[in-house]
Amino acid sequence: MTTKRRDFLRGSLSAAGASMTANMAHGQEHHDHQHQAVPSDPTLRVKALESLLVEKGIVDRHALDALVDTYENKIGPRNGARVVARAWADPGYRARLLADATSAIAELGYSSKQGDRMLVVENTPKVHNVIVCTLCSCYPWPVLGLPPVWYKSAAYRSRVVIDPRGVLREFGLELAEDVEVRVWDSTAELRYLVLPERPAGTESLNEEQLAALVTRDAMVGVAKVVAPQGGGTS
Amino acid sequence: MNGIHDMGGMQDMGPVEYEKNEPVFHAPWESRVFAMFIAAGAWGRWNLDAFRHTRELLPPADYLRVSYYEQWLSGLGDLLVRRGLVSAAEIASGVPAAGEPKASPPLTADKIPAALPNRIHAHRDVRVSPRFQAGQPVRARNINPTGHTRLPRYARGKVGTVYLDHGVYVFPDTNAHFLGEKPQHVYSVRFAARELWGQQAAPNDSVYLDLWDDYLEPA
């Protein structure tokens, strides 16, 4: 059964796609591509699939547009940065965030209390957390948006569990020997966010200014947040 | 399945390649595949575990070679056909079968804000007794199922400590194959890095995995 599925998948990846392409390119090409499983341009395959699904009423084109707009423009690391800045500025919020991240993040409107579960892990001078999904690409969409390519890459997924310090070094982050590294492999349906350390010299910054310092990489745990030049005074 | 996707602990994948100012999507077709997957998923014909498994079934060389959203495209095509939303003939022709009434898409733009926060929807509010509790030493079972599983190879047979009980979730090993949700407790389990990787690991480092009751035994 597995073998059959594999054959099918191989087919659906290349042959069906190629036939869509062949249809669209009909008239310009001869028949010499029929038996080749050369991956065709995904643009054409995807256009053909979208037309089919819209025509059948499986998907709504306006919904597709809205989904793309949501993840390109509305849901991204700025959400997470505001969560982190609030936690830095408000000790009560920080406590709620660490105890029940799902509800605390819902307070800011980025998720639902009844929705998918979140966990926040806190970096300290002696503990450094880093997040991965070794098996696929699980990532906290509501607070960070969609994952970057490196997060989904074989290099990151395979190596960060066995050699976290080496991988972090590639990101420019050198951790002292006495810092405890905790790698969180998102194997289930809980999504992790790292609460980075608040950099020294940012005492005078307000929440909005703090949020501007917080990067996606710091919230995955492959970087630290650095204070702005000039000590963070505005 | 002991597939290429289960790559935690491999060492020959090269350095991490970092793209500065990376766009959310690298081409319009990637964004359309992403959106189609979410929108078609609203039919409820499949679950995330099943989707993950379609990607795992890609031949290993293809899995590593094709881009991430090509994996998605392949998985989406597979599920659309296998779960009866589209026929293989329609995929091949690109045209709907004659005579079928047009369906009503379940996900419309106005429903998106409410749908996204509970997209995964794997937690279950049912009473199931936990087999383990925080602080307890546990061993990840040495299992090698040929279907979908979320117990990575690198943790099998290793001893860790339950850190947290996350509550009750659907069980991927059955859910991915549409064999039922089998809801059970999921625990955050801490494994010392040296338990997983030996003396080359730093003495105080650790890896936390979220593991289901069925993956664990008392240690």
Short mmCIF file of C-alpha atoms in Angstrom, two decimals:
data_model
loop_
_atom_site.label_atom_id
_atom_site.label_comp_id
_atom_site.label_asym_id
_atom_site.label_seq_id
_atom_site.Cartn_x
_atom_site.Cartn_y
_atom_site.Cartn_z
CA MET A 1 0.00 0.00 0.00
CA THR A 2 2.83 2.34 0.84
CA THR A 3 4.47 1.55 -2.46
CA LYS A 4 1.27 2.26 -4.32
CA ARG A 5 0.90 5.58 -2.57
CA ARG A 6 4.43 6.48 -3.39
CA ASP A 7 3.84 5.74 -7.02
CA PHE A 8 0.72 7.83 -6.90
CA LEU A 9 2.51 10.69 -5.25
CA ARG A 10 5.35 10.55 -7.69
CA GLY A 11 2.67 10.72 -10.35
CA SER A 12 0.74 13.55 -8.83
CA LEU A 13 3.90 15.54 -8.31
CA SER A 14 5.23 15.28 -11.81
CA ALA A 15 3.00 13.49 -14.29
CA ALA A 16 -0.30 15.15 -13.45
CA GLY A 17 1.45 18.45 -13.19
CA ALA A 18 3.22 17.84 -16.44
CA SER A 19 -0.04 17.01 -18.13
CA MET A 20 -1.54 20.26 -16.90
CA THR A 21 1.44 22.06 -18.28
CA ALA A 22 1.18 20.12 -21.50
CA ASN A 23 -2.45 21.19 -21.85
CA MET A 24 -1.60 24.79 -21.34
CA ALA A 25 1.39 24.69 -23.60
CA HIS A 26 -0.49 22.82 -26.29
CA GLY A 27 0.29 24.10 -29.71
CA GLN A 28 3.75 25.28 -28.80
CA GLU A 29 5.26 21.95 -27.91
CA HIS A 30 5.45 18.61 -29.60
CA HIS A 31 4.66 15.34 -27.92
CA ASP A 32 8.19 14.49 -26.96
CA HIS A 33 7.61 15.43 -23.30
CA GLN A 34 4.87 12.92 -22.68
CA HIS A 35 6.97 10.32 -20.94
CA GLN A 36 9.23 12.65 -19.05
CA ALA A 37 8.74 13.31 -15.38
CA VAL A 38 10.75 16.50 -15.50
CA PRO A 39 9.12 18.82 -12.96
CA SER A 40 7.32 21.49 -14.86
CA ASP A 41 7.09 25.12 -13.86
CA PRO A 42 5.04 25.15 -10.67
CA THR A 43 3.46 28.44 -11.72
CA LEU A 44 1.50 26.72 -14.47
CA ARG A 45 0.59 23.68 -12.41
CA VAL A 46 -0.65 25.84 -9.56
CA LYS A 47 -2.66 28.11 -11.85
CA ALA A 48 -4.34 25.08 -13.37
CA LEU A 49 -5.13 23.62 -9.95
CA GLU A 50 -6.50 26.93 -8.67
CA SER A 51 -8.77 27.32 -11.71
CA LEU A 52 -10.07 23.79 -11.22
CA LEU A 53 -10.75 24.24 -7.52
CA VAL A 54 -12.45 27.60 -8.02
CA GLU A 55 -14.57 26.28 -10.89
CA LYS A 56 -15.66 23.29 -8.81
CA GLY A 57 -16.47 25.49 -5.82
CA ILE A 58 -13.89 23.79 -3.60
CA VAL A 59 -12.21 27.10 -2.78
CA ASP A 60 -13.23 30.74 -3.04
CA ARG A 61 -10.79 32.96 -4.88
CA HIS A 62 -11.44 35.94 -2.57
CA ALA A 63 -10.66 33.71 0.41
CA LEU A 64 -7.36 32.74 -1.22
CA ASP A 65 -6.51 36.40 -1.77
CA ALA A 66 -7.43 37.21 1.83
CA LEU A 67 -5.33 34.33 3.20
CA VAL A 68 -2.28 35.46 1.25
CA ASP A 69 -2.80 39.05 2.37
CA THR A 70 -3.18 37.91 5.99
CA TYR A 71 0.17 36.13 6.09
CA GLU A 72 2.03 38.57 3.89
CA ASN A 73 0.85 41.71 5.66
CA LYS A 74 -0.99 41.10 8.93
CA ILE A 75 0.28 38.08 10.83
CA GLY A 76 4.03 38.07 11.32
CA PRO A 77 6.85 38.55 13.83
CA ARG A 78 5.58 42.01 14.78
CA ASN A 79 2.82 40.20 16.69
CA GLY A 80 5.34 38.22 18.70
CA ALA A 81 7.45 41.31 19.25
CA ARG A 82 4.50 43.04 20.91
CA VAL A 83 3.97 40.02 23.15
CA VAL A 84 7.63 40.12 24.19
CA ALA A 85 7.63 43.88 24.73
CA ARG A 86 4.51 43.65 26.90
CA ALA A 87 6.14 40.90 28.97
CA TRP A 88 9.25 43.05 29.46
CA ALA A 89 7.24 46.12 30.42
CA ASP A 90 4.59 44.46 32.58
CA PRO A 91 5.66 41.85 35.17
CA GLY A 92 2.06 40.74 35.66
CA TYR A 93 1.72 40.03 31.95
CA ARG A 94 5.07 38.23 31.93
CA ALA A 95 3.86 35.93 34.72
CA ARG A 96 0.61 35.19 32.88
CA LEU A 97 2.50 34.60 29.64
CA LEU A 98 4.82 32.03 31.20
CA ALA A 99 2.00 30.31 33.09
CA ASP A 100 -0.61 30.25 30.29
CA ALA A 101 0.72 31.58 27.01
CA THR A 102 -2.41 30.70 25.05
CA SER A 103 -4.57 33.02 27.16
CA ALA A 104 -1.94 35.73 27.53
CA ILE A 105 -1.38 35.92 23.78
CA ALA A 106 -5.15 35.97 23.28
CA GLU A 107 -5.25 39.06 25.52
CA LEU A 108 -3.40 40.92 22.77
CA GLY A 109 -5.76 39.56 20.15
CA TYR A 110 -3.30 37.33 18.29
CA SER A 111 -4.95 34.04 19.10
CA SER A 112 -7.99 32.64 20.81
CA LYS A 113 -8.19 31.34 24.37
CA GLN A 114 -10.02 28.32 23.03
CA GLY A 115 -7.67 28.04 20.06
CA ASP A 116 -4.42 26.29 19.37
CA ARG A 117 -2.08 25.98 22.34
CA MET A 118 1.03 28.06 22.80
CA LEU A 119 3.96 27.83 25.18
CA VAL A 120 6.49 30.53 26.00
CA VAL A 121 9.95 29.60 27.26
CA GLU A 122 12.11 32.23 28.88
CA ASN A 123 15.75 32.95 28.23
CA THR A 124 17.87 34.02 31.19
CA PRO A 125 21.59 34.66 31.63
CA LYS A 126 21.96 30.94 32.43
CA VAL A 127 19.33 29.30 30.18
CA HIS A 128 19.04 29.60 26.40
CA ASN A 129 16.03 28.15 24.59
CA VAL A 130 15.82 27.38 20.88
CA ILE A 131 12.91 26.01 18.88
CA VAL A 132 12.81 23.49 16.05
CA CYS A 133 10.50 21.03 14.38
CA THR A 134 12.73 18.14 13.33
CA LEU A 135 9.90 16.19 11.68
CA CYS A 136 8.31 18.92 9.57
CA SER A 137 7.88 22.67 9.99
CA CYS A 138 5.73 23.41 13.07
CA TYR A 139 6.06 27.08 13.98
CA PRO A 140 3.97 29.54 16.01
CA TRP A 141 2.03 31.14 13.15
CA PRO A 142 -0.16 33.44 15.28
CA VAL A 143 2.84 35.27 16.73
CA LEU A 144 5.56 34.79 14.11
CA GLY A 145 3.69 34.22 10.86
CA LEU A 146 5.02 31.62 8.43
CA PRO A 147 8.48 30.16 9.00
CA PRO A 148 11.53 31.26 7.01
CA VAL A 149 13.18 28.78 4.67
CA TRP A 150 16.14 28.13 6.98
CA TYR A 151 13.79 27.01 9.77
CA LYS A 152 12.29 24.39 7.44
CA SER A 153 15.66 23.37 5.99
CA ALA A 154 17.22 19.96 6.44
CA ALA A 155 20.38 21.60 7.77
CA TYR A 156 18.62 23.33 10.66
CA ARG A 157 16.18 20.56 11.50
CA SER A 158 18.77 17.80 11.52
CA ARG A 159 21.58 19.54 13.33
CA VAL A 160 20.10 21.85 15.95
CA VAL A 161 19.13 18.93 18.21
CA ILE A 162 22.53 17.23 18.13
CA ASP A 163 24.73 20.31 17.91
CA PRO A 164 22.74 23.35 19.06
CA ARG A 165 25.83 25.32 20.00
CA GLY A 166 27.41 24.76 16.59
CA VAL A 167 24.24 25.78 14.77
CA LEU A 168 23.80 28.89 16.93
CA ARG A 169 27.41 29.80 16.20
CA GLU A 170 26.50 29.81 12.49
CA PHE A 171 23.87 32.41 13.37
CA GLY A 172 26.56 34.44 15.12
CA LEU A 173 25.49 33.49 18.62
CA GLU A 174 28.27 32.14 20.81
CA LEU A 175 27.04 30.77 24.13
CA ALA A 176 29.23 30.39 27.20
CA GLU A 177 29.86 26.87 28.47
CA ASP A 178 27.93 27.50 31.66
CA VAL A 179 24.78 28.46 29.79
CA GLU A 180 22.27 25.61 29.67
CA VAL A 181 20.85 25.08 26.19
CA ARG A 182 17.30 23.75 25.91
CA VAL A 183 16.13 22.68 22.47
CA TRP A 184 12.36 22.39 22.04
CA ASP A 185 11.43 19.94 19.29
CA SER A 186 7.81 20.73 18.37
CA THR A 187 6.64 17.16 17.87
CA ALA A 188 3.02 17.79 18.94
CA GLU A 189 0.40 20.51 18.49
CA LEU A 190 1.92 22.98 20.90
CA ARG A 191 3.68 25.96 19.48
CA TYR A 192 6.67 27.53 21.16
CA LEU A 193 7.86 31.10 21.41
CA VAL A 194 11.08 32.17 23.10
CA LEU A 195 10.89 35.12 25.46
CA PRO A 196 14.31 36.67 24.91
CA GLU A 197 16.31 38.48 27.57
CA ARG A 198 15.63 42.20 27.72
CA PRO A 199 18.90 43.89 26.82
CA ALA A 200 20.58 46.12 29.36
CA GLY A 201 20.27 49.85 28.77
CA THR A 202 16.67 49.76 27.59
CA GLU A 203 15.09 50.90 30.86
CA SER A 204 13.88 54.17 29.41
CA LEU A 205 12.21 52.66 26.35
CA ASN A 206 8.46 52.37 26.14
CA GLU A 207 6.66 49.25 24.97
CA GLU A 208 6.51 50.30 21.35
CA GLN A 209 10.22 51.10 21.28
CA LEU A 210 10.99 47.78 22.94
CA ALA A 211 8.89 45.90 20.39
CA ALA A 212 10.91 47.50 17.60
CA LEU A 213 14.06 45.82 18.96
CA VAL A 214 12.64 42.29 19.04
CA THR A 215 13.49 40.14 16.03
CA ARG A 216 11.97 36.95 14.70
CA ASP A 217 15.29 35.17 15.18
CA ALA A 218 15.38 36.10 18.87
CA MET A 219 11.90 34.66 19.34
CA VAL A 220 12.98 31.37 17.71
CA GLY A 221 16.09 31.39 19.88
CA VAL A 222 18.83 31.70 17.27
CA ALA A 223 19.73 35.27 18.24
CA LYS A 224 19.64 37.66 21.17
CA VAL A 225 17.94 41.02 21.26
CA VAL A 226 20.48 43.81 21.18
CA ALA A 227 20.03 47.30 22.60
CA PRO A 228 20.04 50.15 20.11
CA GLN A 229 23.23 52.12 19.81
CA GLY A 230 23.45 54.95 22.27
CA GLY A 231 22.21 52.86 25.18
CA GLY A 232 18.56 52.86 24.16
CA THR A 233 17.72 56.35 25.32
CA SER A 234 15.24 57.90 22.97
CA MET B 1 7.86 5.52 9.22
CA ASN B 2 11.62 5.70 9.35
CA GLY B 3 11.72 8.24 6.54
CA ILE B 4 14.00 11.03 5.45
CA HIS B 5 11.71 13.56 7.16
CA ASP B 6 12.82 12.13 10.51
CA MET B 7 16.21 13.80 10.27
CA GLY B 8 16.92 14.97 13.81
CA GLY B 9 20.53 14.08 14.63
CA MET B 10 21.82 13.78 11.06
CA GLN B 11 25.07 15.65 10.47
CA ASP B 12 25.65 15.82 6.74
CA MET B 13 23.09 18.41 5.67
CA GLY B 14 25.54 21.29 5.46
CA PRO B 15 25.46 24.75 7.03
CA VAL B 16 22.22 26.61 7.65
CA GLU B 17 21.64 28.99 4.75
CA TYR B 18 20.21 32.28 5.94
CA GLU B 19 18.44 34.73 3.69
CA LYS B 20 18.37 38.33 4.86
CA ASN B 21 15.06 40.20 4.52
CA GLU B 22 13.41 37.03 3.37
CA PRO B 23 9.95 37.48 1.83
CA VAL B 24 7.02 35.46 3.21
CA PHE B 25 6.66 33.77 -0.18
CA HIS B 26 9.34 33.50 -2.84
CA ALA B 27 6.92 33.37 -5.77
CA PRO B 28 3.20 34.00 -6.20
CA TRP B 29 2.55 30.28 -6.82
CA GLU B 30 3.86 29.48 -3.33
CA SER B 31 1.30 31.79 -1.79
CA ARG B 32 -1.51 30.24 -3.86
CA VAL B 33 -0.53 26.70 -2.81
CA PHE B 34 -0.46 27.83 0.80
CA ALA B 35 -3.87 29.49 0.54
CA MET B 36 -5.45 26.60 -1.38
CA PHE B 37 -4.30 24.17 1.25
CA ILE B 38 -5.90 26.20 4.05
CA ALA B 39 -9.09 26.88 2.08
CA ALA B 40 -9.56 23.29 0.87
CA GLY B 41 -8.74 22.06 4.37
CA ALA B 42 -11.88 23.84 5.60
CA TRP B 43 -13.90 20.99 4.07
CA GLY B 44 -12.74 18.87 7.00
CA ARG B 45 -11.88 15.94 4.75
CA TRP B 46 -8.42 15.55 6.19
CA ASN B 47 -6.32 16.60 9.18
CA LEU B 48 -2.83 18.00 9.62
CA ASP B 49 -1.41 14.59 10.52
CA ALA B 50 -2.66 13.16 7.22
CA PHE B 51 -1.16 16.13 5.39
CA ARG B 52 2.20 15.66 7.09
CA HIS B 53 2.16 12.02 6.12
CA THR B 54 1.63 12.80 2.44
CA ARG B 55 4.86 14.76 2.52
CA GLU B 56 6.65 11.97 4.37
CA LEU B 57 5.65 9.56 1.60
CA LEU B 58 7.58 11.49 -1.02
CA PRO B 59 10.55 9.44 -2.21
CA PRO B 60 13.53 10.52 -0.07
CA ALA B 61 15.50 12.03 -2.93
CA ASP B 62 12.47 14.09 -3.99
CA TYR B 63 11.79 15.15 -0.40
CA LEU B 64 15.23 16.72 -0.21
CA ARG B 65 15.27 18.05 -3.75
CA VAL B 66 11.93 19.81 -4.16
CA SER B 67 11.09 23.08 -2.46
CA TYR B 68 8.87 23.24 0.60
CA TYR B 69 5.78 24.43 -1.22
CA GLU B 70 6.27 21.82 -3.93
CA GLN B 71 5.95 19.31 -1.10
CA TRP B 72 2.73 21.06 -0.15
CA LEU B 73 1.48 21.01 -3.73
CA SER B 74 2.13 17.31 -3.96
CA GLY B 75 0.42 16.63 -0.63
CA LEU B 76 -2.55 18.83 -1.51
CA GLY B 77 -3.03 17.06 -4.85
CA ASP B 78 -2.87 13.68 -3.15
CA LEU B 79 -5.42 14.58 -0.45
CA LEU B 80 -7.84 16.28 -2.84
CA VAL B 81 -8.09 13.08 -4.85
CA ARG B 82 -7.85 10.55 -2.06
CA ARG B 83 -10.47 12.33 0.03
CA GLY B 84 -12.87 12.74 -2.81
CA LEU B 85 -12.92 16.48 -3.46
CA VAL B 86 -11.44 16.18 -6.93
CA SER B 87 -11.00 13.20 -9.25
CA ALA B 88 -7.69 12.15 -10.72
CA ALA B 89 -9.21 12.73 -14.17
CA GLU B 90 -10.04 16.32 -13.22
CA ILE B 91 -6.49 16.89 -11.99
CA ALA B 92 -5.15 15.46 -15.22
CA SER B 93 -7.47 17.47 -17.48
CA GLY B 94 -7.67 20.62 -15.36
CA VAL B 95 -11.41 20.74 -16.10
CA PRO B 96 -14.33 19.81 -13.79
CA ALA B 97 -16.24 16.66 -14.70
CA ALA B 98 -19.29 17.44 -16.81
CA GLY B 99 -22.67 17.65 -15.15
CA GLU B 100 -21.58 18.13 -11.55
CA PRO B 101 -23.17 21.03 -9.64
CA LYS B 102 -20.74 23.65 -8.36
CA ALA B 103 -20.07 23.31 -4.64
CA SER B 104 -20.12 26.10 -2.05
CA PRO B 105 -16.67 26.76 -0.63
CA PRO B 106 -16.79 26.43 3.19
CA LEU B 107 -14.11 29.06 3.74
CA THR B 108 -15.04 32.54 2.59
CA ALA B 109 -12.98 35.65 3.24
CA ASP B 110 -15.24 36.84 6.07
CA LYS B 111 -14.70 33.61 8.03
CA ILE B 112 -10.90 33.76 7.97
CA PRO B 113 -10.28 35.81 11.15
CA ALA B 114 -12.33 33.37 13.23
CA ALA B 115 -10.96 30.24 11.54
CA LEU B 116 -7.22 30.88 11.85
CA PRO B 117 -6.75 30.85 15.66
CA ASN B 118 -8.11 27.32 15.87
CA ARG B 119 -6.62 26.00 12.68
CA ILE B 120 -4.84 22.99 14.16
CA HIS B 121 -7.67 21.99 16.46
CA ALA B 122 -5.98 18.93 17.97
CA HIS B 123 -6.68 19.49 21.68
CA ARG B 124 -9.63 17.54 23.06
CA ASP B 125 -11.65 18.34 26.17
CA VAL B 126 -12.30 14.73 27.07
CA ARG B 127 -11.42 12.98 30.30
CA VAL B 128 -8.63 10.51 29.79
CA SER B 129 -6.46 9.37 32.68
CA PRO B 130 -2.81 10.32 32.33
CA ARG B 131 -0.41 7.40 32.65
CA PHE B 132 2.46 9.61 33.79
CA GLN B 133 3.00 12.70 35.86
CA ALA B 134 5.48 15.54 36.03
CA GLY B 135 8.81 14.51 37.50
CA GLN B 136 8.45 10.87 36.55
CA PRO B 137 11.25 9.15 34.62
CA VAL B 138 10.01 7.64 31.36
CA ARG B 139 11.49 5.78 28.43
CA ALA B 140 10.44 6.54 24.86
CA ARG B 141 9.41 3.20 23.44
CA ASN B 142 11.47 1.58 20.74
CA ILE B 143 8.81 1.47 18.06
CA ASN B 144 9.27 1.52 14.29
CA PRO B 145 5.81 1.91 12.80
CA THR B 146 5.56 1.89 9.02
CA GLY B 147 2.91 4.63 9.09
CA HIS B 148 2.90 8.15 10.49
CA THR B 149 4.41 8.80 13.92
CA ARG B 150 5.65 11.82 15.82
CA LEU B 151 8.18 9.94 17.91
CA PRO B 152 11.51 10.80 16.27
CA ARG B 153 14.07 8.04 15.90
CA TYR B 154 16.66 9.92 17.90
CA ALA B 155 14.57 9.65 21.08
CA ARG B 156 13.49 6.02 20.82
CA GLY B 157 14.73 3.87 23.67
CA LYS B 158 16.02 6.92 25.54
CA VAL B 159 15.15 7.85 29.10
CA GLY B 160 13.84 11.28 29.99
CA THR B 161 11.79 13.00 32.67
CA VAL B 162 8.23 14.25 32.32
CA TYR B 163 8.35 18.01 32.64
CA LEU B 164 4.71 18.94 31.95
CA ASP B 165 1.40 17.30 31.15
CA HIS B 166 -0.06 19.26 28.24
CA GLY B 167 -3.50 17.66 28.41
CA VAL B 168 -5.31 15.53 25.89
CA TYR B 169 -4.67 15.58 22.13
CA VAL B 170 -5.56 13.45 19.13
CA PHE B 171 -3.05 10.70 18.40
CA PRO B 172 -1.21 11.29 15.12
CA ASP B 173 -0.35 7.64 14.48
CA THR B 174 -4.04 6.78 14.00
CA ASN B 175 -5.39 10.19 13.02
CA ALA B 176 -3.07 10.49 10.01
CA HIS B 177 -4.55 7.31 8.58
CA PHE B 178 -8.18 8.22 9.38
CA LEU B 179 -8.28 5.41 11.93
CA GLY B 180 -9.70 7.50 14.76
CA GLU B 181 -8.48 10.21 17.10
CA LYS B 182 -7.55 7.97 20.06
CA PRO B 183 -7.24 11.03 22.33
CA GLN B 184 -4.58 10.76 25.02
CA HIS B 185 -2.25 12.85 27.14
CA VAL B 186 0.75 14.58 25.65
CA TYR B 187 3.71 15.35 27.87
CA SER B 188 6.70 17.58 27.51
CA VAL B 189 9.58 15.20 28.22
CA ARG B 190 13.10 16.43 28.95
CA PHE B 191 15.97 14.34 27.63
CA ALA B 192 19.51 15.16 28.72
CA ALA B 193 21.60 15.86 25.65
CA ARG B 194 24.11 13.26 26.83
CA GLU B 195 21.38 10.61 27.04
CA LEU B 196 20.61 11.29 23.38
CA TRP B 197 24.07 11.96 21.96
CA GLY B 198 26.62 10.68 24.45
CA GLN B 199 29.59 12.42 25.95
CA GLN B 200 30.14 14.77 23.03
CA ALA B 201 27.10 16.78 24.19
CA ALA B 202 27.40 19.53 26.80
CA PRO B 203 26.64 18.19 30.29
CA ASN B 204 23.68 20.45 31.10
CA ASP B 205 22.07 20.78 27.67
CA SER B 206 18.78 19.06 26.93
CA VAL B 207 16.13 18.46 24.30
CA TYR B 208 12.43 18.64 25.11
CA LEU B 209 9.96 16.63 23.05
CA ASP B 210 6.17 16.55 23.24
CA LEU B 211 5.25 12.89 23.43
CA TRP B 212 1.97 10.99 23.61
CA ASP B 213 1.10 8.40 26.26
CA ASP B 214 1.42 5.57 23.72
CA TYR B 215 5.04 6.55 23.02
CA LEU B 216 6.13 6.18 26.64
CA GLU B 217 6.77 3.49 29.22
CA PRO B 218 7.86 3.76 32.85
CA ALA B 219 11.66 3.87 33.27
#
